[in-house]
mmCIF file of C-alpha atoms in Angstrom:
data_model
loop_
_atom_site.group_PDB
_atom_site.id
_atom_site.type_symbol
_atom_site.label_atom_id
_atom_site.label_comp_id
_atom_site.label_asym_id
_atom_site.label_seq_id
_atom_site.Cartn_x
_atom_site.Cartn_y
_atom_site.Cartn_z
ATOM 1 C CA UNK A 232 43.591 21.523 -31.222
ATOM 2 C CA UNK A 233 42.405 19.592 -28.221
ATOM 3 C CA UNK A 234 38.538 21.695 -28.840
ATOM 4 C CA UNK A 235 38.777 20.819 -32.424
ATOM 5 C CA UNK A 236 38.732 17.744 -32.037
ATOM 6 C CA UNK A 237 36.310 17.334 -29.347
ATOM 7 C CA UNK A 238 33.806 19.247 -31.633
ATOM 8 C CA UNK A 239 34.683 16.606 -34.054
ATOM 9 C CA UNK A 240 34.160 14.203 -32.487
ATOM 10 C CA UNK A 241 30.527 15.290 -30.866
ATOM 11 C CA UNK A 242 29.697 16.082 -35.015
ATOM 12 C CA UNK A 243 30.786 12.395 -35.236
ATOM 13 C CA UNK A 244 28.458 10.960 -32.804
ATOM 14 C CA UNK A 245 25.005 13.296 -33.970
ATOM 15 C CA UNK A 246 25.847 12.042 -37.114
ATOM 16 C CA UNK A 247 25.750 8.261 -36.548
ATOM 17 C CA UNK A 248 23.201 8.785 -33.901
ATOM 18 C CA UNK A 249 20.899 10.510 -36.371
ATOM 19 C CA UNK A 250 22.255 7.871 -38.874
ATOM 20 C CA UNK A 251 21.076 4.823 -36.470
ATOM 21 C CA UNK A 252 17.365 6.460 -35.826
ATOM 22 C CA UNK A 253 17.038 6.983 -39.685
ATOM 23 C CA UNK A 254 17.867 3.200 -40.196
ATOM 24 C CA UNK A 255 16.218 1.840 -37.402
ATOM 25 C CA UNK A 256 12.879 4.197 -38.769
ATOM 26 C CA UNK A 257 13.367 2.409 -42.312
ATOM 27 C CA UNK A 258 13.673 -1.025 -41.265
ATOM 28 C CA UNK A 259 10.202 -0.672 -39.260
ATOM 29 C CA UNK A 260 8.506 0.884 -42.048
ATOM 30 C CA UNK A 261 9.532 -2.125 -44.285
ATOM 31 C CA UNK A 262 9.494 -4.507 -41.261
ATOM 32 C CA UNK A 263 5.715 -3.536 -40.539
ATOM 33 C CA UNK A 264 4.611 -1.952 -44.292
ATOM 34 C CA UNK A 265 0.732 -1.889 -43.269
ATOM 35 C CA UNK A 266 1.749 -0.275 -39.119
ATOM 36 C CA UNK A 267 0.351 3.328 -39.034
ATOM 37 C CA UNK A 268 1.514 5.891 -37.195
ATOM 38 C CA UNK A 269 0.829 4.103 -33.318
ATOM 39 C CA UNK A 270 0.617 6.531 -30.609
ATOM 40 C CA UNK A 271 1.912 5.900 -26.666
ATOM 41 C CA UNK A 272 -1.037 5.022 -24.659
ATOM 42 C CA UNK A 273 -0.174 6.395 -22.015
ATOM 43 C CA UNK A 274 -1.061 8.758 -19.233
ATOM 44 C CA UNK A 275 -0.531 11.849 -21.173
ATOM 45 C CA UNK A 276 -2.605 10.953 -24.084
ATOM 46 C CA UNK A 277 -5.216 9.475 -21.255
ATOM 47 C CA UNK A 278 -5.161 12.621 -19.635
ATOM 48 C CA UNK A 279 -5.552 14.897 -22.793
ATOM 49 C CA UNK A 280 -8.771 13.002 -23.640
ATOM 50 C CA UNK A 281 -10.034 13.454 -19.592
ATOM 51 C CA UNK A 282 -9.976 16.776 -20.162
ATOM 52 C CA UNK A 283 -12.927 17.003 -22.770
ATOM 53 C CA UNK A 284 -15.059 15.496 -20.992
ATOM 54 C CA UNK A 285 -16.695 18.596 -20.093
ATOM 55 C CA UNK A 286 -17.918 19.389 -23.655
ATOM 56 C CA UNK A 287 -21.847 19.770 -23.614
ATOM 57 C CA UNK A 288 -23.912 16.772 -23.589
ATOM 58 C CA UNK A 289 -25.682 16.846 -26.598
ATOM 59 C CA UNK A 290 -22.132 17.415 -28.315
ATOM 60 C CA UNK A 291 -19.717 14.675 -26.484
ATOM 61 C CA UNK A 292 -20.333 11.343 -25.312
ATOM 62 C CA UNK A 293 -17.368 9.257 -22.992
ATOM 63 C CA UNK A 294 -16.576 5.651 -23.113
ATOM 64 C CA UNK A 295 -15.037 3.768 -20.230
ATOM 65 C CA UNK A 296 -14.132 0.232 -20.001
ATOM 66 C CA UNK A 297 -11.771 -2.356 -21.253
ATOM 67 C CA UNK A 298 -9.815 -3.755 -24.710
ATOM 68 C CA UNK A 299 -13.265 -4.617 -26.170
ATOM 69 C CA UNK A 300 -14.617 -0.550 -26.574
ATOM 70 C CA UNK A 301 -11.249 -0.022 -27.951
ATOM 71 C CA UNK A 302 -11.304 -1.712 -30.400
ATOM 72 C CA UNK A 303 -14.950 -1.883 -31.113
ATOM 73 C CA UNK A 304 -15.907 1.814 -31.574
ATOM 74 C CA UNK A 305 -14.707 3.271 -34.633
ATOM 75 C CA UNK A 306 -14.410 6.766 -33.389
ATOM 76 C CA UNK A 307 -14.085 7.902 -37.012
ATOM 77 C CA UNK A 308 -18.022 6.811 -37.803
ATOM 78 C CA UNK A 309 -19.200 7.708 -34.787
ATOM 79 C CA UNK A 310 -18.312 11.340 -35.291
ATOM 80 C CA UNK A 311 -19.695 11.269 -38.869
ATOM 81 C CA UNK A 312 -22.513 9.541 -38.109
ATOM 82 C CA UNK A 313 -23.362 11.385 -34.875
ATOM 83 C CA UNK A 314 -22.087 14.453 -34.950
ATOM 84 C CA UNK A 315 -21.145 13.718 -31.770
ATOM 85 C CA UNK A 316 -17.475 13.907 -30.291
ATOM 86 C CA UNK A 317 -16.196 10.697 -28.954
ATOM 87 C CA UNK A 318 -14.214 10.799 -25.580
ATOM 88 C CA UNK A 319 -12.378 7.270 -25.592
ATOM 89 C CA UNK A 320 -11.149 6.872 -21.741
ATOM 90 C CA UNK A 321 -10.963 2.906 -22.048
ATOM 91 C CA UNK A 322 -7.931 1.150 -21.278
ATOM 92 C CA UNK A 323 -6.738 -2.355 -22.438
ATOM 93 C CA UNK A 324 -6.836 -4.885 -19.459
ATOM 94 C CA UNK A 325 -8.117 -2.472 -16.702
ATOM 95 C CA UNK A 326 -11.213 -2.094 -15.058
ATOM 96 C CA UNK A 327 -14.103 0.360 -15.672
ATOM 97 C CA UNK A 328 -14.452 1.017 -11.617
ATOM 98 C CA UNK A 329 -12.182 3.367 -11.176
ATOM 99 C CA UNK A 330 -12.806 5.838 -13.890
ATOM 100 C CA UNK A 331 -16.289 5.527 -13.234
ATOM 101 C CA UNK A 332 -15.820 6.334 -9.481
ATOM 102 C CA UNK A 333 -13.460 9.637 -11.078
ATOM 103 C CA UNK A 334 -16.379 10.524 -13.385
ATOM 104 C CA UNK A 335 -19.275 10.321 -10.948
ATOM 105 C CA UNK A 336 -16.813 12.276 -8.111
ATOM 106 C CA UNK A 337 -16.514 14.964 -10.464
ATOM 107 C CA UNK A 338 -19.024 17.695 -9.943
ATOM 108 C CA UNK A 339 -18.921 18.770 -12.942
ATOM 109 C CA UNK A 340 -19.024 15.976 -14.822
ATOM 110 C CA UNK A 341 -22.709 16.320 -16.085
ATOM 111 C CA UNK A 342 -22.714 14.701 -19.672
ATOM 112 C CA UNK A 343 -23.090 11.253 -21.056
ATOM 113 C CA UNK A 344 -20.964 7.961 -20.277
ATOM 114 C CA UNK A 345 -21.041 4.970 -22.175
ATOM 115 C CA UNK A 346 -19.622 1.984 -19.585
ATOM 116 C CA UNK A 347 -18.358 -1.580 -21.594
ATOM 117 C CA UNK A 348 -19.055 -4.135 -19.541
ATOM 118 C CA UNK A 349 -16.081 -6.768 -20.000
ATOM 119 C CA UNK A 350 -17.560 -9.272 -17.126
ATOM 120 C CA UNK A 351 -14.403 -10.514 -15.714
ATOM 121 C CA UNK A 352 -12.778 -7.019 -14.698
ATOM 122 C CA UNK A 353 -16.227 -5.604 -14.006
ATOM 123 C CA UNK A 354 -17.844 -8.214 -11.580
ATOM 124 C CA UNK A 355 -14.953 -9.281 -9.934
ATOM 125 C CA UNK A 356 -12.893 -6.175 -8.223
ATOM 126 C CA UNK A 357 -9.260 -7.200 -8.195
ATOM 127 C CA UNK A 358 -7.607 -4.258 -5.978
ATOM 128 C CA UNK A 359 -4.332 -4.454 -8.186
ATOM 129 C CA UNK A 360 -6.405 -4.465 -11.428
ATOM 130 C CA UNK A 361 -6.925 -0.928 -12.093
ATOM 131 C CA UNK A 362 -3.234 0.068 -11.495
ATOM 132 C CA UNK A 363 -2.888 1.536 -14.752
ATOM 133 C CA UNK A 364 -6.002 3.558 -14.557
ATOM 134 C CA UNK A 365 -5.568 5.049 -10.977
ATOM 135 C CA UNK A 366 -2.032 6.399 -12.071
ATOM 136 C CA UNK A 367 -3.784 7.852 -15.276
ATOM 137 C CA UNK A 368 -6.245 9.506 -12.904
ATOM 138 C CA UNK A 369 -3.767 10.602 -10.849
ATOM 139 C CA UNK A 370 -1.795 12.305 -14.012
ATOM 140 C CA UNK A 371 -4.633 14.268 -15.112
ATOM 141 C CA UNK A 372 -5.869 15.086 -11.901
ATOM 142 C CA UNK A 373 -1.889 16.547 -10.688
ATOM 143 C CA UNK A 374 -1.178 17.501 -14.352
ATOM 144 C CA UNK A 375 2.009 20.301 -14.866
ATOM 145 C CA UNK A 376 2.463 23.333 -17.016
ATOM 146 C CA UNK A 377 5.840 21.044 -17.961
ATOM 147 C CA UNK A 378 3.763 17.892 -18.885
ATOM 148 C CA UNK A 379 1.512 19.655 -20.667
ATOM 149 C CA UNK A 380 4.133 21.106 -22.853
ATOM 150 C CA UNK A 381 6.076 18.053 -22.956
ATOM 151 C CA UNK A 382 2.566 16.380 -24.587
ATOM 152 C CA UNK A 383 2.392 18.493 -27.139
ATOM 153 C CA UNK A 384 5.976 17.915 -28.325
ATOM 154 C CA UNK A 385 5.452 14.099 -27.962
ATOM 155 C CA UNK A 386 2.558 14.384 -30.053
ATOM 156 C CA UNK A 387 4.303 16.345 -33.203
ATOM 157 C CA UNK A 388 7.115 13.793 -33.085
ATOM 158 C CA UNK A 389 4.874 10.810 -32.787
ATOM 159 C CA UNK A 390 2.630 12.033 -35.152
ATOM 160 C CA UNK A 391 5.655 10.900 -38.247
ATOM 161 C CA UNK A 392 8.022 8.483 -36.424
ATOM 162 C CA UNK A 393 6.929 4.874 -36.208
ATOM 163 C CA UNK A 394 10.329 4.383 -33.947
ATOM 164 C CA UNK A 395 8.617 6.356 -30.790
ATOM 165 C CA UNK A 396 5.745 3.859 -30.342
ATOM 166 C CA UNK A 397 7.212 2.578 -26.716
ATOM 167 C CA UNK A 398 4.800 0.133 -26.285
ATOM 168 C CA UNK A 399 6.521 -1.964 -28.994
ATOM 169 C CA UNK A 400 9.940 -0.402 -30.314
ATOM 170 C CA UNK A 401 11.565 0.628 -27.165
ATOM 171 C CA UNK A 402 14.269 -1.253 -25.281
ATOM 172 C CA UNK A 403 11.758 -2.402 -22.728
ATOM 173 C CA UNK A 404 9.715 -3.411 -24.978
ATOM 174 C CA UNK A 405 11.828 -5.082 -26.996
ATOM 175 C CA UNK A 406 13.202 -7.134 -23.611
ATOM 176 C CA UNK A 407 9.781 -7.699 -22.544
ATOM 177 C CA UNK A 408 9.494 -10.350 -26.348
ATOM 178 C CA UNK A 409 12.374 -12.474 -25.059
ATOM 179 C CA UNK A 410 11.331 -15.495 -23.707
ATOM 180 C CA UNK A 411 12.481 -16.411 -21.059
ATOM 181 C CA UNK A 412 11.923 -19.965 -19.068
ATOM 182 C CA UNK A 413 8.933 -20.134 -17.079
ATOM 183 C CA UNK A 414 9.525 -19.868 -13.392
ATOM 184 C CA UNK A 415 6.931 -21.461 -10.777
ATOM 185 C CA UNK A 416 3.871 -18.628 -9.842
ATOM 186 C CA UNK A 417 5.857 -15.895 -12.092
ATOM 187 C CA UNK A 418 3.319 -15.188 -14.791
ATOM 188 C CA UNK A 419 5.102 -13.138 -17.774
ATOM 189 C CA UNK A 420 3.015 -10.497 -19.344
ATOM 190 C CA UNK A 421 1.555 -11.155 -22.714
ATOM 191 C CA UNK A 422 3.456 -10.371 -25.485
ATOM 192 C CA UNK A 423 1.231 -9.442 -27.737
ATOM 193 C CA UNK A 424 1.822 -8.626 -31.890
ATOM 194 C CA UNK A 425 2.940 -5.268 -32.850
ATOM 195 C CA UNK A 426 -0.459 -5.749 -35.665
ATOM 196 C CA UNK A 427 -2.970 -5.993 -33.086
ATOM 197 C CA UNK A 428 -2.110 -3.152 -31.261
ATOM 198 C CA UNK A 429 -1.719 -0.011 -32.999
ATOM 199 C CA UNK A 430 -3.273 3.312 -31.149
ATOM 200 C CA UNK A 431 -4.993 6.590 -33.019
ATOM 201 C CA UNK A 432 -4.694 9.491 -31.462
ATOM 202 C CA UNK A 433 -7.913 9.527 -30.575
ATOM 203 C CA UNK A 434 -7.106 6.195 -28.311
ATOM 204 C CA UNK A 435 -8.980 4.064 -30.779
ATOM 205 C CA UNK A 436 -6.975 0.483 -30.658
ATOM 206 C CA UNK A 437 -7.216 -1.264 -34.559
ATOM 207 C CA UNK A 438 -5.948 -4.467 -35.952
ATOM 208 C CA UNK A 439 -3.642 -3.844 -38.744
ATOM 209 C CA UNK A 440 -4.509 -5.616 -42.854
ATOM 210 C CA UNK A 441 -1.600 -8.178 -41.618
ATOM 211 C CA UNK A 442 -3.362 -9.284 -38.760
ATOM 212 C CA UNK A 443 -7.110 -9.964 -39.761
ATOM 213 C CA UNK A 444 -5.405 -11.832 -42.275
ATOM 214 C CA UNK A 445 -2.976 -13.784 -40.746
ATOM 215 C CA UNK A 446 -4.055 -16.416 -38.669
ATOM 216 C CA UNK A 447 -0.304 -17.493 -36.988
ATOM 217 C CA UNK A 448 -0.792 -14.188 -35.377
ATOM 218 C CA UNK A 449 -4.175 -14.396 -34.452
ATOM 219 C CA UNK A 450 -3.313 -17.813 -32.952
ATOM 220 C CA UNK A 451 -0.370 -16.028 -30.789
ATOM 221 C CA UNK A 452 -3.457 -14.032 -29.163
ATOM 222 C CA UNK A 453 -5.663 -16.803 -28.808
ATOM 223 C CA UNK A 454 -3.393 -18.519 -27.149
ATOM 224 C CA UNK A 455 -3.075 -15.227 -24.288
ATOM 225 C CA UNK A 456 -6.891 -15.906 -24.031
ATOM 226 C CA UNK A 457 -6.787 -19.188 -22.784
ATOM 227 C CA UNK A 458 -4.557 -18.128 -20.374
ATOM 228 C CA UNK A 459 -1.290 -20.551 -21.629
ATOM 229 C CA UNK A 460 0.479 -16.986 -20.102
ATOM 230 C CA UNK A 461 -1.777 -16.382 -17.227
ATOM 231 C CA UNK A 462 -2.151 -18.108 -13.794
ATOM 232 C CA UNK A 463 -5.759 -19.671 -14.433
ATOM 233 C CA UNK A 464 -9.361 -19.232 -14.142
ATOM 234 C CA UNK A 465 -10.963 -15.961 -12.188
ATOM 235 C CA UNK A 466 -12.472 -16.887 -9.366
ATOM 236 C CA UNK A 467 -16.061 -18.159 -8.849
ATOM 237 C CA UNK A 468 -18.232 -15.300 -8.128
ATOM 238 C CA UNK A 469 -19.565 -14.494 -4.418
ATOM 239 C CA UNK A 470 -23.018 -13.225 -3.953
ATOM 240 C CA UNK A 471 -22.200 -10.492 -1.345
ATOM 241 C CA UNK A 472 -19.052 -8.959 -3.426
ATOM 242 C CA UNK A 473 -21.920 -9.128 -6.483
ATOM 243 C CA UNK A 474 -24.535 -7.391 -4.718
ATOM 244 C CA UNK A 475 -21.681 -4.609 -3.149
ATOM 245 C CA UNK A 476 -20.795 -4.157 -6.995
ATOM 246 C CA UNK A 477 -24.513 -3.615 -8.091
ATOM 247 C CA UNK A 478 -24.828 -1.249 -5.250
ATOM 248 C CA UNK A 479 -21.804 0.720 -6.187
ATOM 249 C CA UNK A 480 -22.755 0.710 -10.043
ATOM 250 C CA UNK A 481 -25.891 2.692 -9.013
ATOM 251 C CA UNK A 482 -24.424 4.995 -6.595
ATOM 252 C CA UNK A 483 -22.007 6.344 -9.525
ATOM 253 C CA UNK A 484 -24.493 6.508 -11.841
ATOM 254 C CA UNK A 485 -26.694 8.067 -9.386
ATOM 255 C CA UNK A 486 -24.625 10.617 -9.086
ATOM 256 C CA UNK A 487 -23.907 11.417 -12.940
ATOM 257 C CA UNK A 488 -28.007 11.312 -13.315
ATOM 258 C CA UNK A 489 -28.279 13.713 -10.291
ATOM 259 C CA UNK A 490 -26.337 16.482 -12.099
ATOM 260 C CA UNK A 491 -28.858 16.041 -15.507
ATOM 261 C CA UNK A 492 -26.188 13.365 -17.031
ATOM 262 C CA UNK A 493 -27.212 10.073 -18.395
ATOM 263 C CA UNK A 494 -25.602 6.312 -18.025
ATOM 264 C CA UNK A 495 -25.827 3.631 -20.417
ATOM 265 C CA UNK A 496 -23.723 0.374 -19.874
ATOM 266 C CA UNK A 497 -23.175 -1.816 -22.986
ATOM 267 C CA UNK A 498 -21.918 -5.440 -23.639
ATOM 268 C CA UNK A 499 -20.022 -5.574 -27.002
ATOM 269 C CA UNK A 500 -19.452 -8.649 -29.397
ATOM 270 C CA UNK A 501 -17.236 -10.999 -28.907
ATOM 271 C CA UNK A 502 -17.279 -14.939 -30.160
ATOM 272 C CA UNK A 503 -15.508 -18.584 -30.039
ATOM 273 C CA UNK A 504 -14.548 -20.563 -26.987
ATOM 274 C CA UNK A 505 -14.012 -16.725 -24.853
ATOM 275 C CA UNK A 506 -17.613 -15.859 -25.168
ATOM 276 C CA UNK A 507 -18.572 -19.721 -23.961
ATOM 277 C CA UNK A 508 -16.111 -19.368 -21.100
ATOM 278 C CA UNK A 509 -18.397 -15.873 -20.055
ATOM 279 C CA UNK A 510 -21.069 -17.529 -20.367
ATOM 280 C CA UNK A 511 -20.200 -20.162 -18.042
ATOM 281 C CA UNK A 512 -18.346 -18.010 -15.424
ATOM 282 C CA UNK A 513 -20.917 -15.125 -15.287
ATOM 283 C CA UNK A 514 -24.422 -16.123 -16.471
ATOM 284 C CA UNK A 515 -26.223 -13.372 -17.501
ATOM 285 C CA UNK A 516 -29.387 -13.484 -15.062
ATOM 286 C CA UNK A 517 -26.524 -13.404 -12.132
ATOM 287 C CA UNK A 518 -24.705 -10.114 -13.482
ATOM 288 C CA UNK A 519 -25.787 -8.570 -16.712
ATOM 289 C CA UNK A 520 -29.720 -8.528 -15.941
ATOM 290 C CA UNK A 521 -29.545 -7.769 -12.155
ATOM 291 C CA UNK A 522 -26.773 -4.775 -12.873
ATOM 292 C CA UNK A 523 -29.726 -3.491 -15.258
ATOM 293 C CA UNK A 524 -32.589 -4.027 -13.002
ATOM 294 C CA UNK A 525 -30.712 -3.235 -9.742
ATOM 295 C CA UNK A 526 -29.522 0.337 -11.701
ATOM 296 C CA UNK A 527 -32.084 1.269 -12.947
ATOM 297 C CA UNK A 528 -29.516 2.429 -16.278
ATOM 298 C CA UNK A 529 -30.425 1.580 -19.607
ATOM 299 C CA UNK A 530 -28.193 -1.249 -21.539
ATOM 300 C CA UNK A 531 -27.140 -2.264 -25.140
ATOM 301 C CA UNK A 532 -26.125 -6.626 -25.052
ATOM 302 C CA UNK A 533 -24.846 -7.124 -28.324
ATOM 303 C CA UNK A 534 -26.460 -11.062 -27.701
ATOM 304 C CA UNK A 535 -30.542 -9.228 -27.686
ATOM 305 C CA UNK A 536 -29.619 -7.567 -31.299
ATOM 306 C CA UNK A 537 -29.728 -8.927 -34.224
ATOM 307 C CA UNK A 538 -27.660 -6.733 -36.102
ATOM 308 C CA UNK A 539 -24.673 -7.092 -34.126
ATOM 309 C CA UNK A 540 -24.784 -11.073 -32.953
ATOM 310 C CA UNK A 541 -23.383 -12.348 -36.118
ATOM 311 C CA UNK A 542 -19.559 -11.191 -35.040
ATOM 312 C CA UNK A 543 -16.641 -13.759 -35.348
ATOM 313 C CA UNK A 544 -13.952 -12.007 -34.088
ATOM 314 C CA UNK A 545 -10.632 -12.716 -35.689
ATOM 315 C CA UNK A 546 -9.000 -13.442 -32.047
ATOM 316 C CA UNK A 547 -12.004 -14.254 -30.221
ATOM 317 C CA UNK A 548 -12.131 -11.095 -27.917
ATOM 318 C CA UNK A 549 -12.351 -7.817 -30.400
ATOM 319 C CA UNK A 550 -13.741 -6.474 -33.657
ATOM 320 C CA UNK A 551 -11.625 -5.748 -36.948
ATOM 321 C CA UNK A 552 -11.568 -2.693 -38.386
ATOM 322 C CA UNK A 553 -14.248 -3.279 -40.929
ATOM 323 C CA UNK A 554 -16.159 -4.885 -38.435
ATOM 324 C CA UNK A 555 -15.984 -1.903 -35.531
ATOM 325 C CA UNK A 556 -17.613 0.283 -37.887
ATOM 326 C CA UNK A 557 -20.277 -2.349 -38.892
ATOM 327 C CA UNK A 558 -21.142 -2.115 -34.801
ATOM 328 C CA UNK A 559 -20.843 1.674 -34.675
ATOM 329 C CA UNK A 560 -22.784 2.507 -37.500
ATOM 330 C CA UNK A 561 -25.960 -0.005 -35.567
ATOM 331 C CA UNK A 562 -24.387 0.975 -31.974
ATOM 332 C CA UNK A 563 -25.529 4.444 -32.887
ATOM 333 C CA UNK A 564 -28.999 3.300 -34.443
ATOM 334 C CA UNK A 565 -29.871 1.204 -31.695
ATOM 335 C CA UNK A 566 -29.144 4.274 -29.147
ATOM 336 C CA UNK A 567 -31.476 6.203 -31.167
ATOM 337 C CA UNK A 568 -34.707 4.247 -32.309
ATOM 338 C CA UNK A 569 -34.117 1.896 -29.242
ATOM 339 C CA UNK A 570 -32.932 4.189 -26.240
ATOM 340 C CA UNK A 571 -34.411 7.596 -27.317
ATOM 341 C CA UNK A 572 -30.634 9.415 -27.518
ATOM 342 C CA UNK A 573 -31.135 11.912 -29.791
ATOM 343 C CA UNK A 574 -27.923 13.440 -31.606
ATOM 344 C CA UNK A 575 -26.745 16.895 -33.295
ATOM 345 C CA UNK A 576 -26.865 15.149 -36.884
ATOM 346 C CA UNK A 577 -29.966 13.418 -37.518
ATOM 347 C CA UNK A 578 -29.488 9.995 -39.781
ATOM 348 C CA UNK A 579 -29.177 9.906 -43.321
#
C-alpha cells in the first residue's frame, strides 16, 4: 500500500510539474507574441561557433567584437549574398582583445577575421572587462565529450521552448528585474527588455517588431546608455596605454597575416547623443586613423560611406532588423569593389 501510494504520489508531482512548464510556456508565448525562439548565449553555443573557424578562407569569414556586430550583421544575407559562412564570435559588452589574442595564438587559425571596433572596450583595456570572453575561451579550449553531448541536447530543447531562454525566463533572471534601492558605489547590471535581446542560433542578436516600434522600451535602453545604471564616464585616454594597444593590434594581426590570413577592422553605425559622446571621448585621428596607419590592416568606418551614414538607430547604439541587412547587403559591397575581397558567389 505504502509503494502505491508513493508511486502516486511521484505521478502526482510529473503531472503538475509538466502542467506548470506547459502554462508557464503559454503565458510567454502570449506574454511576448512577436519573441522567437531565443537561444542561451552562452559558452556552449560560443564554443560551437569557435570551432568553425577553421573552415577555408575563401568559404568562412569570423567576426569578433562587441553588441554593435551583433546586431548589425544579418548573418542570414551575408550567407546569401556571399556565399560565405559567417562565424559570429562577438559578445555583448565584452572586449574584442581577448578573442583576438585566442585567434592570432592559434596556429592554425589561417582564415579571415572581421574585428568591430566599439571604441570604449577597444581603446581602453579594462582587465575585468573581458570576463565573459576569457571563460568562453577557456570552455572551448577545455571542452568535454559530456559538454559536447549536453550541447546538443540543449540545442533540440531550445530549439521549441521559449521557457529555456535563461538569460530572461530563469529565476535569476527573473531576480536580476527587481529593483532594488540603489546602494552607494554598487552599480546594478542593466536590465535590459526581453525585445531587444533575442539570440539565433547562429549568435546573431535582433530587436523584436515590439521593440523598433515601441519607444517606452527603447527609452528603457537609452536610458542604460547614458549610464543612469552605470558608475560614469570611461576614463580619459592615456597616450602610452594607446600606443601599447596599437602595438598589440598589429602584433595579432601580424600573426594571422603571417600564416596567409587577412585582418580587416570595421566601425559600424551607430547615431544620437552615443555617437556624439564617441566622438568626444575618442576622436578619430587619436584612435581610429592611427590603429589603421599604425597596422597597417585595412578598415570599413561606417562615417567615410555614404551608403551606410544615414542610420538612426532605434536605441542609439544598434541596427534593427531591417536595417542590419540594409548594412550587410553594402558591408559586403564595400569589401568587394572597395577592399578587393573576393567571394565564392559573385553579385547579382
Amino acid at each position: 500500500m505504502q509503494s502505491s501510494n508513493m508511486v502516486r504520489a511521484g505521478l502526482l508531482a510529473v503531472i503538475l510539474s509538466v502542467l506548470a512548464l506547459v502554462s508557464w510556456e503559454f503565458y510567454l508565448r502570449h506574454r511576448y507574441p512577436d519573441l522567437k525562439i531565443s537561444y542561451d548565449d552562452n559558452s556552449a553555443l560560443w564554443a560551437n561557433k569557435r570551432a568553425m573557424v577553421y573552415e577555408p578562407r575563401n568559404q568562412t569569414t569570423v567576426f569578433i567584437g562587441t553588441s554593435r556586430i551583433k546586431f548589425a550583421l544579418d548573418i542570414p544575407t551575408w550567407e546569401a549574398e556571399t556565399g560565405n559562412h559567417a562565424v559570429q564570435l562577438a559578445l555583448i559588452g565584452q572586449s574584442d582583445w581577448d578573442s583576438f589574442d585566442d585567434l592570432a595564438n592559434d596556429n592554425s587559425f589561417k582564415g579571415r577575421l572581421i574585428v568591430d571596433i566599439n571604441e570604449g572596450n577597444f581603446f581602453i583595456r579594462d582587465p575585468g572587462d573581458g570576463d565573459k570572453i576569457r571563460a568562453n575561451i577557456t570552455y572551448y579550449h577545455t571542452i568535454t565529450p559530456t559538454q559536447r553531448a549536453s550541447f546538443q541536447i540543449n540545442h533540440a530543447l531550445e530549439s521549441e521552448l521559449i521557457f529555456l531562454n535563461q538569460d530572461n525566463f530563469s529565476i535569476n533572471a527573473l531576480l536580476s528585474k527587481w529593483k532594488l534601492p540603489k546602494r552607494k558605489d554598487v552599480w546594478p547590471q542593466p536590465v535590459f527588455p526581453v525585445e531587444f535581446t533575442p539570440v539565433s542560433f547562429d549568435r546573431q542578436s535582433y530587436m523584436t517588431p515590439n521593440f523598433v516600434t515601441d519607444t517606452s522600451l527603447q527609452n528603457q535602453v537609452k536610458r542604460i546608455w547614458v549610464r543612469g545604471d552605470g558608475p560614469g564616464i570611461p576614463p580619459p585616454l592615456i597616450e602610452d596605454s594607446l600606443q601599447a594597444i596599437f602595438v598589440s593590434a598589429k602584433a595579432d594581426a601580424d600573426k594571422i597575416r603571417a600564416r596567409g590570413g587577412e585582418v580587416l577592422f570595421v566601425r559600424v553605425p551607430f547615431s544620437g547623443p552615443m555617437l556624439e559622446g564617441i566622438k568626444k571621448l575618442f576622436p578619430r585621428k587619436v584612435c581610429w586613423d592611427r590603429l589603421i596607419a599604425f597596422t597597417g590592416c585595412p578598415g570599413i568606418n561606417f562615417a567615410d560611406y555614404p551608403a551606410i551614414t544615414h542610420f538612426e538607430c532605434p536605441e542609439w547604439g544598434h541596427l534593427s532588423p531591417d536595417q542590419s541587412v540594409i548594412f550587410t547587403k553594402n558591408l559586403i559591397k564595400i569589401l568587394r569593389e572597395d577592399k578587393g575581397w573576393a567571394f565564392n558567389k559573385k553579385p547579382a
